[in-house]
mmCIF file of C-alpha atoms (C1' of nucleotides) and ligand atoms in Angstrom:
data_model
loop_
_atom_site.group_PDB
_atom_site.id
_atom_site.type_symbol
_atom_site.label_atom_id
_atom_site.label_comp_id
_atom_site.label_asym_id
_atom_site.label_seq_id
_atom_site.Cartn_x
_atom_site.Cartn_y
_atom_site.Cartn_z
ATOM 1 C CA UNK R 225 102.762 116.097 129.622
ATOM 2 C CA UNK R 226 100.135 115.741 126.983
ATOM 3 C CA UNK R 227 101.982 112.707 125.637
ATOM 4 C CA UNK R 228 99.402 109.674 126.912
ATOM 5 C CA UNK R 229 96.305 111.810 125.412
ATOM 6 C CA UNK R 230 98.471 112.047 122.442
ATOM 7 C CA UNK R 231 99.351 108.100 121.728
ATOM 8 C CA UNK R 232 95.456 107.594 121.978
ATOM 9 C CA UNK R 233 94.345 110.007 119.167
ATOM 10 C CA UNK R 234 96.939 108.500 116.814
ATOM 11 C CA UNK R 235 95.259 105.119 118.068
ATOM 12 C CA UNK R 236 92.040 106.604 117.650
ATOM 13 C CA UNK R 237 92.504 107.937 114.684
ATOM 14 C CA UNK R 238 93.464 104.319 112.647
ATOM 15 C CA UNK R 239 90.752 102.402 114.321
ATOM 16 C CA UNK R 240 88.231 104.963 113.104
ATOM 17 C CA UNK R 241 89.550 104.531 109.336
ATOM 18 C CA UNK R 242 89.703 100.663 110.166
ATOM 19 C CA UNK R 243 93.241 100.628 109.687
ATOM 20 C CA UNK R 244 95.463 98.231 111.543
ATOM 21 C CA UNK R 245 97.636 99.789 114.293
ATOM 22 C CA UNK R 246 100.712 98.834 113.251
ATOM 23 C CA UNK R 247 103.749 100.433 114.384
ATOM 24 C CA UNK R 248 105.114 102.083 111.416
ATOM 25 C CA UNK R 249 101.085 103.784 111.113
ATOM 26 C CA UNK R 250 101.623 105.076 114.235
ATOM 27 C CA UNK R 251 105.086 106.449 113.468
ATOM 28 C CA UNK R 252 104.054 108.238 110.019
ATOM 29 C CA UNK R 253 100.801 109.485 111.895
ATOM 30 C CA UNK R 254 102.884 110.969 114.682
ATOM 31 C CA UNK R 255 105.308 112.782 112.479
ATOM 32 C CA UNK R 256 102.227 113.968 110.537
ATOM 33 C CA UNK R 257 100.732 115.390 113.333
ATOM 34 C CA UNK R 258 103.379 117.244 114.998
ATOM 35 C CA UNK R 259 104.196 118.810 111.593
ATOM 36 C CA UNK R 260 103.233 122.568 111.162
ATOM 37 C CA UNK R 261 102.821 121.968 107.322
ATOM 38 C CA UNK R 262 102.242 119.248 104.751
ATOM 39 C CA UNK R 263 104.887 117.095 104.361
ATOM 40 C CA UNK R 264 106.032 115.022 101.681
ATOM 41 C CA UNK R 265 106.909 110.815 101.661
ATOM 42 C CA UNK R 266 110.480 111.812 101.740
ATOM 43 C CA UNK R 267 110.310 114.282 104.527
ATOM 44 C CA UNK R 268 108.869 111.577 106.548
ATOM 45 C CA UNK R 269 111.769 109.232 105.662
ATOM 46 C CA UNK R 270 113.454 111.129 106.812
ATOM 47 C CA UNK R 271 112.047 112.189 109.793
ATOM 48 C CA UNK R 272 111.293 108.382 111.159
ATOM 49 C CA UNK R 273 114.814 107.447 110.264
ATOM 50 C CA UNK R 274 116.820 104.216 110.069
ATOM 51 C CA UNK R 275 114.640 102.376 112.433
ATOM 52 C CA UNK R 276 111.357 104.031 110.786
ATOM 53 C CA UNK R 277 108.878 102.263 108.008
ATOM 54 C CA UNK R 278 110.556 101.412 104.543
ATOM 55 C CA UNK R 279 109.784 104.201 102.055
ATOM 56 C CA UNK R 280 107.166 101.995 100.252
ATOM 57 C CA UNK R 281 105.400 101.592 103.443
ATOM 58 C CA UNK R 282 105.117 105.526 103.191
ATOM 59 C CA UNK R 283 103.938 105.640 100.244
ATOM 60 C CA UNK R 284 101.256 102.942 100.563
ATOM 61 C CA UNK R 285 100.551 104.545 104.422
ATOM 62 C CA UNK R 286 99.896 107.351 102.916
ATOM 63 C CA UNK R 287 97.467 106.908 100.370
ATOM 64 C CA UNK R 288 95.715 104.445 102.381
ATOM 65 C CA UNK R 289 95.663 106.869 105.617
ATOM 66 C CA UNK R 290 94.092 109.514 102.644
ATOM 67 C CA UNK R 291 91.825 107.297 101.297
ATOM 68 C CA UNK R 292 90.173 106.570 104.524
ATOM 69 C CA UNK R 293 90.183 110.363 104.710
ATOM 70 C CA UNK R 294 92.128 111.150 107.938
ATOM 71 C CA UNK R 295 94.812 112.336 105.443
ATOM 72 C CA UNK R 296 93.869 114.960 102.989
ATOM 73 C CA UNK R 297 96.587 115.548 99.670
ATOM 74 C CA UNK R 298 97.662 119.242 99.933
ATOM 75 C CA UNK R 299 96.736 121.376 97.261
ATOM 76 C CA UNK R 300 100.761 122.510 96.788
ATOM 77 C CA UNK R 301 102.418 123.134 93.374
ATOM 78 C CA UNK R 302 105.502 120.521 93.612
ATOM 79 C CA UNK R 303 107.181 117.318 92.304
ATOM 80 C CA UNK R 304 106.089 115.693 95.481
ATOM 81 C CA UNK R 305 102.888 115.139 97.091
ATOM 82 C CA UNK R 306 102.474 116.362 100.703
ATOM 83 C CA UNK R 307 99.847 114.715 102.755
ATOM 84 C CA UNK R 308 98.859 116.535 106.207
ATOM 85 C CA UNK R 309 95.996 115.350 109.059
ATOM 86 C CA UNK R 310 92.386 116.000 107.703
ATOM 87 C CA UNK R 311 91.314 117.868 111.213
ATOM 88 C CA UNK R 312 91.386 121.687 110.397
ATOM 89 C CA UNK R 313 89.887 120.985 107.312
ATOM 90 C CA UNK R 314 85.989 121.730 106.988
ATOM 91 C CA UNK R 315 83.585 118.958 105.352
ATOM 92 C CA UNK R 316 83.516 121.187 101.918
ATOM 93 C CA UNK R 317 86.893 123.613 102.064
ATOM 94 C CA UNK R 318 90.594 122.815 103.432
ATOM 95 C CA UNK R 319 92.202 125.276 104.630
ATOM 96 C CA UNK R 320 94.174 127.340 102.345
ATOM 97 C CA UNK R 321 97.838 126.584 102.155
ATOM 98 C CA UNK R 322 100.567 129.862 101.672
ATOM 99 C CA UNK R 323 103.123 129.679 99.482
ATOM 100 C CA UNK R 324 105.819 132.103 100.548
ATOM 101 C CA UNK R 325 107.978 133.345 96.588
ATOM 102 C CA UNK R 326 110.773 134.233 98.981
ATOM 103 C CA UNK R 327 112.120 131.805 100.803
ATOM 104 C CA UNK R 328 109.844 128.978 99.906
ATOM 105 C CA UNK R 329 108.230 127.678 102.772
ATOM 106 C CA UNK R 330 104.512 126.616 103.168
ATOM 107 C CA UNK R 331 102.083 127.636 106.076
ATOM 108 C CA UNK R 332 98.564 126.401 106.865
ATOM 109 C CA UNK R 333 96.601 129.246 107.569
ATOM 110 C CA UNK R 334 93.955 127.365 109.278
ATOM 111 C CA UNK R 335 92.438 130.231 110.255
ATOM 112 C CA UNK R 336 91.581 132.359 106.869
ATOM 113 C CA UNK R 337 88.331 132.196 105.128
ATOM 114 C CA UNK R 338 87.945 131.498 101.603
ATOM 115 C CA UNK R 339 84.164 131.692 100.738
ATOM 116 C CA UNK R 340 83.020 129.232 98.229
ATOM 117 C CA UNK R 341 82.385 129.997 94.759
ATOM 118 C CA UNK R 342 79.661 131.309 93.193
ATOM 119 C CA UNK R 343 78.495 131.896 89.865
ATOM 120 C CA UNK R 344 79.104 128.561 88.527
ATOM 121 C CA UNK R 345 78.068 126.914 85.399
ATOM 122 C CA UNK R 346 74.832 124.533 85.583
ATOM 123 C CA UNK R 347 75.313 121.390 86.698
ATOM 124 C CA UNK R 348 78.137 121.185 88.587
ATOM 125 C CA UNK R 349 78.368 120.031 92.512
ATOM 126 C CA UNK R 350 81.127 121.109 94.339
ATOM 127 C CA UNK R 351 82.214 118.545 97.142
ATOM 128 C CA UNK R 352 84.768 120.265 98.362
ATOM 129 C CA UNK R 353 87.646 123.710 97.499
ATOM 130 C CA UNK R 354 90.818 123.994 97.985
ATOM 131 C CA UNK R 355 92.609 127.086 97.985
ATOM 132 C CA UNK R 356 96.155 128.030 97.485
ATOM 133 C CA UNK R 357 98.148 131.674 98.155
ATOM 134 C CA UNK R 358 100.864 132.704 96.415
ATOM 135 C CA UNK R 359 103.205 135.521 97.822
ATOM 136 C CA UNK R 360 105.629 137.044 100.538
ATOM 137 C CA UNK R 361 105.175 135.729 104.337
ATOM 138 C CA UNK R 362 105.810 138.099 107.014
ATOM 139 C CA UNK R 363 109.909 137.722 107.267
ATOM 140 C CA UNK R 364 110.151 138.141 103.521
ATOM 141 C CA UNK R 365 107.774 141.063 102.992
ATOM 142 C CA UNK R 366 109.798 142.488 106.124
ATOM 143 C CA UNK R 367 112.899 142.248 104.307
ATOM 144 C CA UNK R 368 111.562 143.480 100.719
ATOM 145 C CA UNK R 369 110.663 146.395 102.560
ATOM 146 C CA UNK R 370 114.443 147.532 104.415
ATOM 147 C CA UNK R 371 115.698 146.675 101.002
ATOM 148 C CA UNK R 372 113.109 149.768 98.972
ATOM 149 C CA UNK R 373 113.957 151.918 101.896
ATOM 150 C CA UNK R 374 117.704 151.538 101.470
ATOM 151 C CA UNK R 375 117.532 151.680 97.641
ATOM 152 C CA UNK R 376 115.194 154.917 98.107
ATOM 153 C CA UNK R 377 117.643 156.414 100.323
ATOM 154 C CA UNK R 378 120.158 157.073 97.896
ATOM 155 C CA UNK O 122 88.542 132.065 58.884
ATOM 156 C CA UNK O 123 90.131 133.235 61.811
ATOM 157 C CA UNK O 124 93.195 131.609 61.021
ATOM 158 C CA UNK O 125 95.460 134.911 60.145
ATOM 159 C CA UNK O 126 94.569 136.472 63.624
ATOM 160 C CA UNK O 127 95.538 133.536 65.440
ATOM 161 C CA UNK O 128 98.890 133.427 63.722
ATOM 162 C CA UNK O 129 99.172 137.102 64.828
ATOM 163 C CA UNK O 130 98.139 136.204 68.195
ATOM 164 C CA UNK O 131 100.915 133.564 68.426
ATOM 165 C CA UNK O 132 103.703 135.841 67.415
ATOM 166 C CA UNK O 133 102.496 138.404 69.650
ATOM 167 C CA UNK O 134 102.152 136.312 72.855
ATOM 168 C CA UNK O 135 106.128 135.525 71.610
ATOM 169 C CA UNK O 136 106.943 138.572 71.324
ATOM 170 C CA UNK O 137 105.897 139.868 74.115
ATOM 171 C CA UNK O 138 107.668 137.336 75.806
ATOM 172 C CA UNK O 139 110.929 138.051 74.222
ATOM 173 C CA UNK O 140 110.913 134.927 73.313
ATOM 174 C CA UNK O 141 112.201 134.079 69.905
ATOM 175 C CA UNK O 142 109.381 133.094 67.270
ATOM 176 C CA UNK O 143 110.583 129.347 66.549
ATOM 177 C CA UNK O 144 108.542 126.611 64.795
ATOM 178 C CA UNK O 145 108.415 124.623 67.927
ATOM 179 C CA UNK O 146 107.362 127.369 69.961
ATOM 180 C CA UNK O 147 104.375 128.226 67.879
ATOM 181 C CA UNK O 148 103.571 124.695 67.443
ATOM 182 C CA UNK O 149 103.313 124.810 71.134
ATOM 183 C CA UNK O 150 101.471 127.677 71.675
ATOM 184 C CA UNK O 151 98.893 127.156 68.953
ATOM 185 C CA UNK O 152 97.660 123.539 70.903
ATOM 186 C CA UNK O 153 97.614 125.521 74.171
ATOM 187 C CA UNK O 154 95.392 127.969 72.910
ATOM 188 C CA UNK O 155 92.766 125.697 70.865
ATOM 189 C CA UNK O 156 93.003 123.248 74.421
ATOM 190 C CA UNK O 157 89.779 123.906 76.519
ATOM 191 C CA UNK O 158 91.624 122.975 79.458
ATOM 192 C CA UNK O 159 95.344 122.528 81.099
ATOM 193 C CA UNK O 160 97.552 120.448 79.123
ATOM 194 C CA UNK O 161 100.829 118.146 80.236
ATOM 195 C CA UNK O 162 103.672 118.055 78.194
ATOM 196 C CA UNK O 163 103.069 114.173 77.403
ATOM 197 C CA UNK O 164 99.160 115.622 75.781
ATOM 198 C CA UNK O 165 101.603 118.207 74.061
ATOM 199 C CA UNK O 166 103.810 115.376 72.913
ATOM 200 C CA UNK O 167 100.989 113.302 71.022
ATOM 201 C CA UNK O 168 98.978 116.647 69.783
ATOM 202 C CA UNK O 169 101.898 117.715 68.076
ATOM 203 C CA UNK O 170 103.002 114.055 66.991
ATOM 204 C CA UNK O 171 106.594 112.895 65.241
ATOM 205 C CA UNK O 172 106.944 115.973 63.536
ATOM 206 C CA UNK O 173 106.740 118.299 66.409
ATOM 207 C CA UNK O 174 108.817 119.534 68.427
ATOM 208 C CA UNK O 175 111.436 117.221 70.937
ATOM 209 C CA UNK O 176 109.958 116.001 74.186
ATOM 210 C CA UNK O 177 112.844 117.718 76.306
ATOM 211 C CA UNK O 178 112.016 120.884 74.265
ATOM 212 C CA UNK O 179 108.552 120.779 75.128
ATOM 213 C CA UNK O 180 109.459 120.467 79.125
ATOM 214 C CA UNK O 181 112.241 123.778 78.377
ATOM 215 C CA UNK O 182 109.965 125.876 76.351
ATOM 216 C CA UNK O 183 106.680 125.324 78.716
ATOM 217 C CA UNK O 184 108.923 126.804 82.032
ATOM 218 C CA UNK O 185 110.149 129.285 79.911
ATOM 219 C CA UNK O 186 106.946 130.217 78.411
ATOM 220 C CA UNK O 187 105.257 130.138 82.243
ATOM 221 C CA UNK O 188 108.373 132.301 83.747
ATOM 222 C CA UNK O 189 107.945 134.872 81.140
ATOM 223 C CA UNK O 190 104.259 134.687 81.993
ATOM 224 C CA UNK O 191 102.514 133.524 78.997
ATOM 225 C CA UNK O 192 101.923 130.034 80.274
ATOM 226 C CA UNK O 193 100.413 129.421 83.940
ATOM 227 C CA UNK O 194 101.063 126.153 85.963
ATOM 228 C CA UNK O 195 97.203 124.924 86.323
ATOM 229 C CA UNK O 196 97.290 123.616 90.261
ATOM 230 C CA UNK O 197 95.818 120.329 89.358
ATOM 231 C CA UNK O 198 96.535 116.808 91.719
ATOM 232 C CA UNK O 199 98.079 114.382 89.305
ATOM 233 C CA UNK O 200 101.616 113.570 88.642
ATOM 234 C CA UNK O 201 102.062 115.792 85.937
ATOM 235 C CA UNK O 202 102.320 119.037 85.520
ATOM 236 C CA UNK O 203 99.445 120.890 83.672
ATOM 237 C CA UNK O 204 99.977 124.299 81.555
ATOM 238 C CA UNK O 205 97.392 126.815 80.046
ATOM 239 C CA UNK O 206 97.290 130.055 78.455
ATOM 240 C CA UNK O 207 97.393 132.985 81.056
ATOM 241 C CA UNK O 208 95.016 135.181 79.851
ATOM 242 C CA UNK O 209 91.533 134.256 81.304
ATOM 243 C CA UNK O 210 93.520 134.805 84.536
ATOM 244 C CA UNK O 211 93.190 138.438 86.254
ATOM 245 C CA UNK O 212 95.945 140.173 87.849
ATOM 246 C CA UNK O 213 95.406 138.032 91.767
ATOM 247 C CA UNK O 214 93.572 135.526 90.784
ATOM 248 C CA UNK O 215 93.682 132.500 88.163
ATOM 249 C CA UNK O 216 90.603 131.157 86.985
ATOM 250 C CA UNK O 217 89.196 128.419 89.376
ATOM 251 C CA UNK O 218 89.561 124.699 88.373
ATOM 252 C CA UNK O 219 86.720 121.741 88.573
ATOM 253 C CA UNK O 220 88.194 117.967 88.724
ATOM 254 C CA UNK O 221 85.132 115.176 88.565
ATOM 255 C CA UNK O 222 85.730 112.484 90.568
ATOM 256 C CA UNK O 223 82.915 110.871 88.503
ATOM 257 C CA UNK O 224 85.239 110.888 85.309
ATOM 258 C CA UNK O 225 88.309 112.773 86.221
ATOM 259 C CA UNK O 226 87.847 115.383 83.627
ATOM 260 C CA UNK O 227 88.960 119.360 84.562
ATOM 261 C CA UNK O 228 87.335 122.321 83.570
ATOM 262 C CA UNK O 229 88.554 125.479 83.354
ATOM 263 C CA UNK O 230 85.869 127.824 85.215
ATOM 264 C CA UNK O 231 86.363 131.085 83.416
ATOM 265 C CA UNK O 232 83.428 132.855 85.054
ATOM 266 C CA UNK O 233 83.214 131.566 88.134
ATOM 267 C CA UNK O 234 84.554 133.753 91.108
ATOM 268 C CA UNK O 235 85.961 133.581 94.176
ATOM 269 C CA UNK O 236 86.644 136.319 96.743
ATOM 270 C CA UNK O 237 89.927 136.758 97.473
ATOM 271 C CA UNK O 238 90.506 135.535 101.179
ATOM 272 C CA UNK O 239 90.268 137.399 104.139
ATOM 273 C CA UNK O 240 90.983 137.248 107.508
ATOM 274 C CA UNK O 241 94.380 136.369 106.806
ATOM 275 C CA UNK O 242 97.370 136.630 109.677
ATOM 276 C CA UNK O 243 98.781 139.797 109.644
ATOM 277 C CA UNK O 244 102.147 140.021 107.499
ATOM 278 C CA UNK O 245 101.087 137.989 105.007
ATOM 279 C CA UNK O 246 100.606 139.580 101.324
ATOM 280 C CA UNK O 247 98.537 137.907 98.845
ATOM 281 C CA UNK O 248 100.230 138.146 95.029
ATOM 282 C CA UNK O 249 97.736 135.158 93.871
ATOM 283 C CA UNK O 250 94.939 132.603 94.537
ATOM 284 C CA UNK O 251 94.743 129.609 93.114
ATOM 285 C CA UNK O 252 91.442 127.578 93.160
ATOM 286 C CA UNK O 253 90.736 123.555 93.159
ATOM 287 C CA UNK O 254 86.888 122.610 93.287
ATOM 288 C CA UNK O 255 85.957 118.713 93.334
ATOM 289 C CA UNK O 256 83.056 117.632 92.723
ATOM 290 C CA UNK O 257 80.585 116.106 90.057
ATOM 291 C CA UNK O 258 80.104 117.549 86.566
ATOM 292 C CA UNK O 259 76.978 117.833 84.921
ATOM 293 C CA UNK O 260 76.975 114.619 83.173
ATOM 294 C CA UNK O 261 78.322 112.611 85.937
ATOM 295 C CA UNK O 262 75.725 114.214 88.496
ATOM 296 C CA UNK O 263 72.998 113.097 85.962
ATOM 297 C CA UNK O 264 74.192 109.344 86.075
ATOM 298 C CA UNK O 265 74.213 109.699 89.874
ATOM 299 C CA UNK O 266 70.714 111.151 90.015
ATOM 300 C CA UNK O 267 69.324 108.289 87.396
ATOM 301 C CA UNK O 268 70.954 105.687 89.450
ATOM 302 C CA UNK O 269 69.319 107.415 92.784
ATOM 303 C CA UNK O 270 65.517 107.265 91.660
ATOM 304 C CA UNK O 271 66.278 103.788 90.086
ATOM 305 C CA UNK O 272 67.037 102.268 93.617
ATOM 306 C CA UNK O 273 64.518 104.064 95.309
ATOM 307 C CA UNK O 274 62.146 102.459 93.018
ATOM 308 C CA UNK O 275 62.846 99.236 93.948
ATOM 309 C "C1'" DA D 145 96.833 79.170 120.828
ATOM 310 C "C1'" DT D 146 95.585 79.123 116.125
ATOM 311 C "C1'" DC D 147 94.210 81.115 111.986
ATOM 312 C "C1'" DT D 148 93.756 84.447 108.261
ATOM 313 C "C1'" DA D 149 93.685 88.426 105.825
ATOM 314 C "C1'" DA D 150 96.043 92.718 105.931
ATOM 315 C "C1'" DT D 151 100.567 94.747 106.111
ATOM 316 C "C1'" DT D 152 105.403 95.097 105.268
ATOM 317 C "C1'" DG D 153 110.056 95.076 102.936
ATOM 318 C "C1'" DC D 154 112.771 94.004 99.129
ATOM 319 C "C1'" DA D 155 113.954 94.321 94.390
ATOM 320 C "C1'" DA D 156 112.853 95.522 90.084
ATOM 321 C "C1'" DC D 157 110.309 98.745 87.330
ATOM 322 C "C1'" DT D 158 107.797 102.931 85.272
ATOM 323 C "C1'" DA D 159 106.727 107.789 84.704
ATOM 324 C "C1'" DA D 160 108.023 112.524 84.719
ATOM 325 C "C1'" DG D 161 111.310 115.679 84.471
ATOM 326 C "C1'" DT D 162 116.441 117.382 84.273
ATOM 327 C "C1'" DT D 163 121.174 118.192 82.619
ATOM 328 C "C1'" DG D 164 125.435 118.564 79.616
ATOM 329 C "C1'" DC D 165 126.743 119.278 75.329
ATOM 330 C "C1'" DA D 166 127.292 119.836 70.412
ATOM 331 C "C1'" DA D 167 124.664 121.297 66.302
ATOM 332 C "C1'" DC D 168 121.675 124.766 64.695
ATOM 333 C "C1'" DA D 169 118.812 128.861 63.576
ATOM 334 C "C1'" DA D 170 116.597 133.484 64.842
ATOM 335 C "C1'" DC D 171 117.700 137.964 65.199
ATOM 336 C "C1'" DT D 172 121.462 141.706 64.987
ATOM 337 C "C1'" DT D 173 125.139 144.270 62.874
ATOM 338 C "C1'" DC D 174 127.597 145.571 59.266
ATOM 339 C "C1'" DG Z 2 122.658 140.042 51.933
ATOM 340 C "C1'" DA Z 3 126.759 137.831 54.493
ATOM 341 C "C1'" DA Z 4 128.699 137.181 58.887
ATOM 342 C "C1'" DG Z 5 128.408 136.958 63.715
ATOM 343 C "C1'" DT Z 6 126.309 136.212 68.231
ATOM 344 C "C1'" DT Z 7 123.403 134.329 71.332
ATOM 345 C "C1'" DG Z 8 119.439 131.806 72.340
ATOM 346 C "C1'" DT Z 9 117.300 127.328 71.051
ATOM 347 C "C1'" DT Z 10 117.045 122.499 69.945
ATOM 348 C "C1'" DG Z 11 117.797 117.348 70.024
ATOM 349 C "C1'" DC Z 12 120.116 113.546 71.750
ATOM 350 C "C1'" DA Z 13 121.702 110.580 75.347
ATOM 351 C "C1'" DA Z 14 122.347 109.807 79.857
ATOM 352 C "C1'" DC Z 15 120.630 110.649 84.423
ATOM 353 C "C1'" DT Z 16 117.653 111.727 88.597
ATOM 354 C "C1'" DT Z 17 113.588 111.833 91.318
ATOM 355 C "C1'" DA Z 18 109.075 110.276 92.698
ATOM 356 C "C1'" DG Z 19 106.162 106.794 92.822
ATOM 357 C "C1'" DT Z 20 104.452 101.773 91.584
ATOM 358 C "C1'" DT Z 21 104.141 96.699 91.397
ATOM 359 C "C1'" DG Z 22 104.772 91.593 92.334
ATOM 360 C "C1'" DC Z 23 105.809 88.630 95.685
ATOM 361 C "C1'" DA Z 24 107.266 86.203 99.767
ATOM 362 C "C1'" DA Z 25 107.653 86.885 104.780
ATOM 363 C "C1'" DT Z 26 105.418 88.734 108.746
ATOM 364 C "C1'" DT Z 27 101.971 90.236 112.094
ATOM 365 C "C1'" DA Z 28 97.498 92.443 114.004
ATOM 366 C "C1'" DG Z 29 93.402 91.209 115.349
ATOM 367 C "C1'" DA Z 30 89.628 87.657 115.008
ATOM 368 C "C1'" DT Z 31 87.937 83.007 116.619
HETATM 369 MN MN1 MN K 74 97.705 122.641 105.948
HETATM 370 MN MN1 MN K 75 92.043 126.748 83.075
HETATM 371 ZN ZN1 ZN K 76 109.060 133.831 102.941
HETATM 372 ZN ZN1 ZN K 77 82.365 113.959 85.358
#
DNA sequence: ATCTAATTGCAACTAAGTTGCAACAACTTC
DNA sequence: GAAGTTGTTGCAACTTAGTTGCAATTAGAT
């Protein structure tokens, strides 16, 4: 059970951004964490429930908790914003976030390199890139391919 | 005058679009291309004033315009959406975009490049990258410089 | 234990985009 | 060039995402 070691980062976490560690914090920042991609204010409605914060808690939680940078805004085309835990990010580059035209979903590949860019125009200082892929995760491209190989077939 | 070659360009980009060549359309279109950088439909609203084209039109004929591939969705944080023209864009990769946090203008970066990433989990196939840089523009990174040696001085 | 500033929840509001539908106009066919 | 067809437009009404003011509450300081 990692559960003890995991109450303390979330406690550890607020205290370094100077945040008060308030329950409903805690809640969003534990839902936040276990996530495997960015989530959106309503995803985490609806993940904390009935007895969870009050949406406009969220909201404010959020932009605080990003503010004080242990949140980072993901860099994902969408009518919502999704916020997601600013470990796995580097100082100047988040990871890149995948964008799957199949079925949708998002994954943080927090493990692909993106080198910074180069040949820019005079004057400008980059503080930090962000980097988003567009195109067919493994299931989809999988299923792409049975469907050429039955259409060939004929 | 370049004027009669931009009309031409217009109908062409329509065209090509099989799109049909309406008033609106072109009125759209023509403020896109003279834009130097991404535009929401509320900038489109104003730049084509009363006499343009209707607000809900404007939101129909930029998706339309950007699923027949004309237009691109400019991956930009802010609660609108932003369009722009999508030539200047290769094949993979659009053109990478600079936000200031000094003054919150965007650039397009038309010649700056970034390599496509690598090292990416196996499955995955890249159709397009997207790039976000933050950072200071010229201008503001002069203020920030001047205001540096200032208070050193003291 | 008391105090105080930060946090929360509620209700009301704004901004951005969407949808249904009837009128209309661009392109096609004759 | 008139008539027809289908895509396009404008209006009004609606939804979704996020914001704001304010009074009640509470975490953390003294
Ligand atoms: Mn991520
Ligand atoms: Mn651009
Ligand atoms: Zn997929
Ligand atoms: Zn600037």
């Amino acid at each position: 059970m990692m559960k003890f070691a995991f109450k303390e980062k979330v406690d550890k976490l607020l205290s370094s951004a100077r945040l008060k560690r308030t329950g409903q914090r805690k809640a969003i920042l534990e839902v936040l964490l276990k996530a495997n991609s960015p989530l959106t204010a309503d995803e985490i409605v609806h993940a904390t429930g009935n007895t969870g914060p009050n949406r406009v808690t969220i909201y404010r939680t959020l932009e605080s908790m990003a503010e004080a940078g242990i949140l980072h805004k993901a860099f994902i085309e969408g009518r919502s914003r999704c916020y997601e835990p600013a470990d796995k990010c580097s100082e100047n580059q988040c990871h890149p976030h995948f964008v799957c035209t199949g079925c949708g979903q998002t994954h943080c590949l927090t493990d692909a390199t993106v080198p910074m860019a180069t040949s820019m125009p005079a004057g400008f200082i980059i503080k930090r890139q962000q980097v988003r892929l567009e195109g067919l995760c493994p299931e989809c491209n999988m299923t792409e391919n049975k469907r050429h190989m039955h259409n060939d077939g004929k």
